[in-house]
XYZ file of C-alpha atoms in Angstrom:
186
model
C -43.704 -51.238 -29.468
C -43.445 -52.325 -25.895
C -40.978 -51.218 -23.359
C -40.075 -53.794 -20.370
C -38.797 -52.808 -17.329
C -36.955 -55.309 -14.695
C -37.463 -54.953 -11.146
C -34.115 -53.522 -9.781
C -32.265 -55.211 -7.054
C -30.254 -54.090 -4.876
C -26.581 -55.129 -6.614
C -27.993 -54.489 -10.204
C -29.388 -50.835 -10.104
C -26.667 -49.707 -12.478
C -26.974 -52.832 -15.006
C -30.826 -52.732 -14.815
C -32.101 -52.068 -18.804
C -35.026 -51.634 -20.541
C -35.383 -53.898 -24.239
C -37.576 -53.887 -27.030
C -37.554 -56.510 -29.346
C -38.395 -57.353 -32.837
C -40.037 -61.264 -33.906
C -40.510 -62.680 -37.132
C -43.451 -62.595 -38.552
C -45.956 -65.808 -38.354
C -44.806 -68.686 -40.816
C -48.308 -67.868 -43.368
C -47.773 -64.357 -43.027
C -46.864 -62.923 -46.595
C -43.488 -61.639 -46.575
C -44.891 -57.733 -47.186
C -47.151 -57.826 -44.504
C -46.503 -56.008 -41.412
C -45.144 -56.945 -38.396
C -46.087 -57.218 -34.718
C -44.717 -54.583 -33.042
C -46.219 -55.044 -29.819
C -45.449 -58.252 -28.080
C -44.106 -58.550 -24.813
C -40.557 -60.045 -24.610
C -38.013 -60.372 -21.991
C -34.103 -58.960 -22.130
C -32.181 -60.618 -24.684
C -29.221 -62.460 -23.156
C -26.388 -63.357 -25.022
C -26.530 -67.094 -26.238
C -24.229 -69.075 -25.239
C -21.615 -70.179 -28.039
C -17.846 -68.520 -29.013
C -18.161 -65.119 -28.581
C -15.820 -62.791 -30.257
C -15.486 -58.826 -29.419
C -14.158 -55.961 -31.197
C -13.774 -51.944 -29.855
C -13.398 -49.470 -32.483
C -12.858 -45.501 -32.563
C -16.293 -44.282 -33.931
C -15.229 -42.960 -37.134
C -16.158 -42.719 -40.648
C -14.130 -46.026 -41.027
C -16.239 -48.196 -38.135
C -18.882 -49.027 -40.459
C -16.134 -50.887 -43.038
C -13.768 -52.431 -39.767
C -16.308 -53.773 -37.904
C -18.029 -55.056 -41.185
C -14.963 -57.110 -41.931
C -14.378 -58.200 -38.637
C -18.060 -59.855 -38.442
C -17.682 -61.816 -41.912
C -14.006 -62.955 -40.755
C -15.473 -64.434 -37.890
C -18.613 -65.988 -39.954
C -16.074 -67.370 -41.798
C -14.493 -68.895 -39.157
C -17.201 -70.143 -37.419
C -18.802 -71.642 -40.853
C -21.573 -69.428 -41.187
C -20.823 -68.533 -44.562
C -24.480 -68.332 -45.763
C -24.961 -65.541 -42.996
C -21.534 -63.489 -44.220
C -23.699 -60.913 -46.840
C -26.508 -60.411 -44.325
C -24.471 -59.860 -40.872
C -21.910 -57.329 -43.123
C -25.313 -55.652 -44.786
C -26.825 -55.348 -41.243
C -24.294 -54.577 -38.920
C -22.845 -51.564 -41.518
C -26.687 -50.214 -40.372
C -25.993 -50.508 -37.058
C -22.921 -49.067 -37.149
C -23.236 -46.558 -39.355
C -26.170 -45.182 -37.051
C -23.987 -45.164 -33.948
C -21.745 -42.605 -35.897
C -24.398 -40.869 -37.852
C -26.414 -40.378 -34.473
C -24.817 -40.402 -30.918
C -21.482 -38.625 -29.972
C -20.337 -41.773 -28.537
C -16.435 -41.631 -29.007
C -16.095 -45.762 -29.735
C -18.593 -48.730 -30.384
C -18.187 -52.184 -28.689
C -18.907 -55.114 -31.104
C -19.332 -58.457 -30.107
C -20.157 -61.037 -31.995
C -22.189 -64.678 -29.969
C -22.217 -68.011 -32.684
C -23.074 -71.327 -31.922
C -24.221 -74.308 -34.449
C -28.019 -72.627 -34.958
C -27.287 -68.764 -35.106
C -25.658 -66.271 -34.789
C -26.276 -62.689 -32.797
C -24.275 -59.348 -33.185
C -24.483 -56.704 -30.391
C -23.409 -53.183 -31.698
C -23.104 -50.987 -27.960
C -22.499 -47.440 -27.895
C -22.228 -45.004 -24.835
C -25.003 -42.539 -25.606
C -28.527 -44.085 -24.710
C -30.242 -40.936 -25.916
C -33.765 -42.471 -27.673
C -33.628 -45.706 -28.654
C -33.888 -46.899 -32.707
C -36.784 -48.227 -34.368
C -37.689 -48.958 -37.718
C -39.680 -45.489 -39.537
C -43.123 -46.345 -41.464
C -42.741 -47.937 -44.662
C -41.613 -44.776 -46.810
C -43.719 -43.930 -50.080
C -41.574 -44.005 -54.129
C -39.394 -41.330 -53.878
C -39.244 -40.124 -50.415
C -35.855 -39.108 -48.889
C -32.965 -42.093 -49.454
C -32.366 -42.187 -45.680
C -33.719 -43.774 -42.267
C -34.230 -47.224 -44.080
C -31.407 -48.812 -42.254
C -33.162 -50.188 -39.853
C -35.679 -51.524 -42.230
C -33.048 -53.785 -44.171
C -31.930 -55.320 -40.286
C -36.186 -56.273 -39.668
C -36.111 -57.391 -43.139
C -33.015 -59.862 -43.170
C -32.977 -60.730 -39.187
C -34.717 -63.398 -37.141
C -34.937 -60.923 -34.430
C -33.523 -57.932 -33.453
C -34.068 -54.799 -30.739
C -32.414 -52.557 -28.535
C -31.729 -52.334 -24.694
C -30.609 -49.136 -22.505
C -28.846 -49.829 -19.916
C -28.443 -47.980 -16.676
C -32.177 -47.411 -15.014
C -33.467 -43.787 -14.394
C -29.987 -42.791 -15.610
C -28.948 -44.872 -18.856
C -25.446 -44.834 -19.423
C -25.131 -46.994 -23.163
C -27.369 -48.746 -25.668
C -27.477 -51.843 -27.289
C -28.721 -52.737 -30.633
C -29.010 -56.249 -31.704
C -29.787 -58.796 -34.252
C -29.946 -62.748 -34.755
C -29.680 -64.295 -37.728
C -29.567 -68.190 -39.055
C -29.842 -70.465 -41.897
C -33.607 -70.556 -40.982
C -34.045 -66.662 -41.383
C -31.274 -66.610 -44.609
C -33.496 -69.128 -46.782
C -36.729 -67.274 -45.664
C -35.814 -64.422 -46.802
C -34.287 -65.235 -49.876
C -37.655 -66.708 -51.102
């Protein structure tokens, strides 16, 4: 995994962030295969597209409210396909905000256009940011394979930090579209 830093000007110091960023894996590529971890990417900026955002007490009950709020809005927006995968992923997300940081609310906002859809989960403790553990062996422990499901079912996803030498919040994010849906139902 790569980490990218942006040169820092002189208005953005507090907004500068550092991303990584998860690809798909090559068309032939067999479906178990492992993934690239280490190409270079640049920040993910929000697509353009209706964007839709939600702020929620970080509570047992984010995971379930923000879940439903993502799927109305698929709905909405005629993504219907994408409705199981967003609610499967962003309950991941979500669920790690609470389970990990002491960050008193998650921001949710939700980008869709025509081709896709992405869903950034932002929460005010930067602390280290998530990746995906090793492939676990049969009957390891039942947790940390969260993040696993999101590379699984995701055209792309990764995290940012924002705030420079002193980050203030992190990002986590993931894209999905019909494209990535009907791969990985195959």
């Amino acid at each position: 995994m790569r980490v990218e830093c942006p040169r820092e000007s002189a208005n953005a110091t507090d907004h500068a962030h550092r991303t990584t960023s998860r690809r798909p894996p090559h068309a032939g590529r067999p479906r178990h295969a492992p993934r690239n971890r280490s190409s270079r990417t640049r920040p993910l900026l929000p697509q353009r597209g209706e964007r839709y955002r939600l702020v929620a007490p970080n509570a047992p009950t984010a995971p379930r409210i923000v879940r439903d709020f993502v799927a109305t809005v698929l709905w909405a927006a005629g993504h219907a396909p994408l409705v199981d995968d967003a609610r499967l992923c962003v309950s991941e997300v979500v669920s790690n905000a609470y389970c990990h940081t002491d960050s008193p609310q998650v921001r949710v906002e939700v980008t869709v256009n025509h081709r896709q859809v992405t869903v950034y989960v932002t929460d005010d403790e930067p602390g280290r940011l998530p990746a995906p553990p090793p492939p676990c062996t049969p009957g390891a422990d039942e947790g940390g394979r969260g993040l696993l499901l999101v590379d699984a079912l995701a055209a792309r996803w990764g995290t940012t930090a924002y705030g420079a030498r002193s980050p203030h919040s992190k990002t986590v994010w993931f894209t999905l579209s019909a494209a990535s849906a009907a791969h990985a139902s195959i």
